[in-house]
PDB file of C-alpha atoms in Angstrom:
ATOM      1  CA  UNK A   1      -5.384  17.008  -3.360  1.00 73.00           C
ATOM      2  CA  UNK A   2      -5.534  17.278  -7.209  1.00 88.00           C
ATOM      3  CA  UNK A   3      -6.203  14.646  -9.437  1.00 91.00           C
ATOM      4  CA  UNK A   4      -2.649  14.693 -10.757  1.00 90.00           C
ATOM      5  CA  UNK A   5      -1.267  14.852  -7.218  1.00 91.00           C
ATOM      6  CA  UNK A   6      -3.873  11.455  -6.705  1.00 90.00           C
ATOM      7  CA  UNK A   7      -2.807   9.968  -9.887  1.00 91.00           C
ATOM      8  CA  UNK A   8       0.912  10.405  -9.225  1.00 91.00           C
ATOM      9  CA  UNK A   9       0.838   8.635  -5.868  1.00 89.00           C
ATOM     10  CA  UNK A  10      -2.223   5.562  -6.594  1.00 94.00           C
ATOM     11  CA  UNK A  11       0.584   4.893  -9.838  1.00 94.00           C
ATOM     12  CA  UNK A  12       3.379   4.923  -7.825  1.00 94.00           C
ATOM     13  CA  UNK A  13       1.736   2.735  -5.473  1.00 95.00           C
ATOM     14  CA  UNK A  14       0.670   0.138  -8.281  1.00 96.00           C
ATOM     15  CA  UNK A  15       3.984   0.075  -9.280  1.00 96.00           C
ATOM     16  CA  UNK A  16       5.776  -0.576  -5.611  1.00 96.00           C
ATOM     17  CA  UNK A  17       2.986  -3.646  -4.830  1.00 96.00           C
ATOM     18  CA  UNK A  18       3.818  -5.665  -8.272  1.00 97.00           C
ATOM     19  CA  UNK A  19       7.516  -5.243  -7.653  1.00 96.00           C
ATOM     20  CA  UNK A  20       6.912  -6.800  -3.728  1.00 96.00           C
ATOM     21  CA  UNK A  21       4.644  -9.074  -5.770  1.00 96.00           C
ATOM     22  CA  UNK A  22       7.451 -10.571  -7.662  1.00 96.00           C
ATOM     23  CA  UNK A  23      10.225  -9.948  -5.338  1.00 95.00           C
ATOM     24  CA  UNK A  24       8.450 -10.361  -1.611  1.00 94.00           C
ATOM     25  CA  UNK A  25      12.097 -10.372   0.284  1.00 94.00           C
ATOM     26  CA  UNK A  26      12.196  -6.681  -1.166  1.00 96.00           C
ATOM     27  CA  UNK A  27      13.951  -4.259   1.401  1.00 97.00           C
ATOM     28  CA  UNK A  28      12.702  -0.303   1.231  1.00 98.00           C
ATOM     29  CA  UNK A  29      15.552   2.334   1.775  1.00 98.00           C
ATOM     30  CA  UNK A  30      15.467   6.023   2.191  1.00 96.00           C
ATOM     31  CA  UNK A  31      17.643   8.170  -0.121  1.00 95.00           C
ATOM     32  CA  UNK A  32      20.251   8.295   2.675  1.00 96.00           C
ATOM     33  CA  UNK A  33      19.934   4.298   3.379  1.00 97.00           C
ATOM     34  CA  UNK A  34      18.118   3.903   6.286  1.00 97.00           C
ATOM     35  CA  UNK A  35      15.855   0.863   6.340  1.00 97.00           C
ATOM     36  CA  UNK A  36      12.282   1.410   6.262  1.00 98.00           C
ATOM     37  CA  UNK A  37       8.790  -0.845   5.846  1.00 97.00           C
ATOM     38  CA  UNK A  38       6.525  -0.809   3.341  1.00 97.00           C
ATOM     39  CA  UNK A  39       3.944   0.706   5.193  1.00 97.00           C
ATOM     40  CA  UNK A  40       6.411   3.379   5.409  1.00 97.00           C
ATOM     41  CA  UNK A  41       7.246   3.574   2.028  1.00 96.00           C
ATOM     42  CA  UNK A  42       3.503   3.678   0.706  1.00 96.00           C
ATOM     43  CA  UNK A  43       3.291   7.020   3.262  1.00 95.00           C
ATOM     44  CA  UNK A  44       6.685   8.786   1.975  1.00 95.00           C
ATOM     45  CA  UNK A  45       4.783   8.036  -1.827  1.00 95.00           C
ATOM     46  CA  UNK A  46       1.663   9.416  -0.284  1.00 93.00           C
ATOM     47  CA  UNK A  47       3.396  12.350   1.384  1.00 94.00           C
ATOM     48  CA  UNK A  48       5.495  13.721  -1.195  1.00 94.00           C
ATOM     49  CA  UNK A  49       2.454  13.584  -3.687  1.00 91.00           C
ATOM     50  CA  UNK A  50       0.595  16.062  -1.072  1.00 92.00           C
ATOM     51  CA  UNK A  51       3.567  18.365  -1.330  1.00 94.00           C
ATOM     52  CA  UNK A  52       3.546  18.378  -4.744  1.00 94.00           C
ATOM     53  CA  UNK A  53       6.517  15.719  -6.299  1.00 95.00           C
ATOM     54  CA  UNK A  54       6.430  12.200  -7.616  1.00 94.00           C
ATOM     55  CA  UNK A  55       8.701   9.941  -5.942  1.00 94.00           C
ATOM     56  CA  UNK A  56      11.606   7.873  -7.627  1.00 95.00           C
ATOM     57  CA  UNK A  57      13.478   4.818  -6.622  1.00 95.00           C
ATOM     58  CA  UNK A  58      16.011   3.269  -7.879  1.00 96.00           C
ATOM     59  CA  UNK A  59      17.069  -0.596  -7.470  1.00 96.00           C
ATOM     60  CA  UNK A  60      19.926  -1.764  -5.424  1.00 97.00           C
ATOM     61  CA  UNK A  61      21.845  -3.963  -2.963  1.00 97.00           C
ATOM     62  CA  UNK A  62      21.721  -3.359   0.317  1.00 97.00           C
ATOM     63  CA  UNK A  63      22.920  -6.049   2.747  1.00 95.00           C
ATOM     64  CA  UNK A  64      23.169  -8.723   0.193  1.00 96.00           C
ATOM     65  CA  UNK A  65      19.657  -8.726  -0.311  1.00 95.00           C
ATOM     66  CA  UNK A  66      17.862  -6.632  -3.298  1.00 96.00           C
ATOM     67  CA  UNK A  67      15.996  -3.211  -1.966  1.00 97.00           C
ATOM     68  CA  UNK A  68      14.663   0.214  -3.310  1.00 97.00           C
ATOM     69  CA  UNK A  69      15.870   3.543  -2.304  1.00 98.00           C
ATOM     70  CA  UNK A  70      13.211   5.909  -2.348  1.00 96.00           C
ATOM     71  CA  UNK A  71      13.790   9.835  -2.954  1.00 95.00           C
ATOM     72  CA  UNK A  72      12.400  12.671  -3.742  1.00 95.00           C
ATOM     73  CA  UNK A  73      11.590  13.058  -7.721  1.00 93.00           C
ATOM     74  CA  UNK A  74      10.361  16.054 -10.307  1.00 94.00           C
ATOM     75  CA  UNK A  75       7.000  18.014  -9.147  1.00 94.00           C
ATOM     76  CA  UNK A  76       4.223  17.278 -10.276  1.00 90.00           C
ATOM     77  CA  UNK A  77       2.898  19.432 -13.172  1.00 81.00           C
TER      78      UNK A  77
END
């Protein structure tokens, strides 16, 4: 693993705890809505920065509850 590759995914990381931090009831969705865990999440981060892309989310509603659907972003340069 490079040290962008590490970079991209320990940032991406930071920035998925403080959101669960400040929103704990936060659901995690796959980029074709399935519901997923965090530990889950944390590994799709982790495994798309092995394979060379970042990882984007984007906030939403999903079952009247807020959540963040994860897909896959730009590669890393």
């Amino acid at each position: 693993m490079s040290a962008k590759q590490e970079e991209a995914w320990i940032e991406k990381w930071n920035e998925l705890y403080e959101k669960v931090e400040q929103k704990p009831s936060l659901l995690f969705l796959t980029c074709d809505w399935y519901e997923i865990s965090l530990d889950k999440a944390l590994g799709f981060i982790q495994e798309e920065a092995y394979q060379d892309y970042q990882v984007e989310y984007e906030e939403t509603w999903y079952k009247g509850k807020k959540a963040l659907r994860f897909f896959r972003g730009t590669m890393i340069d």
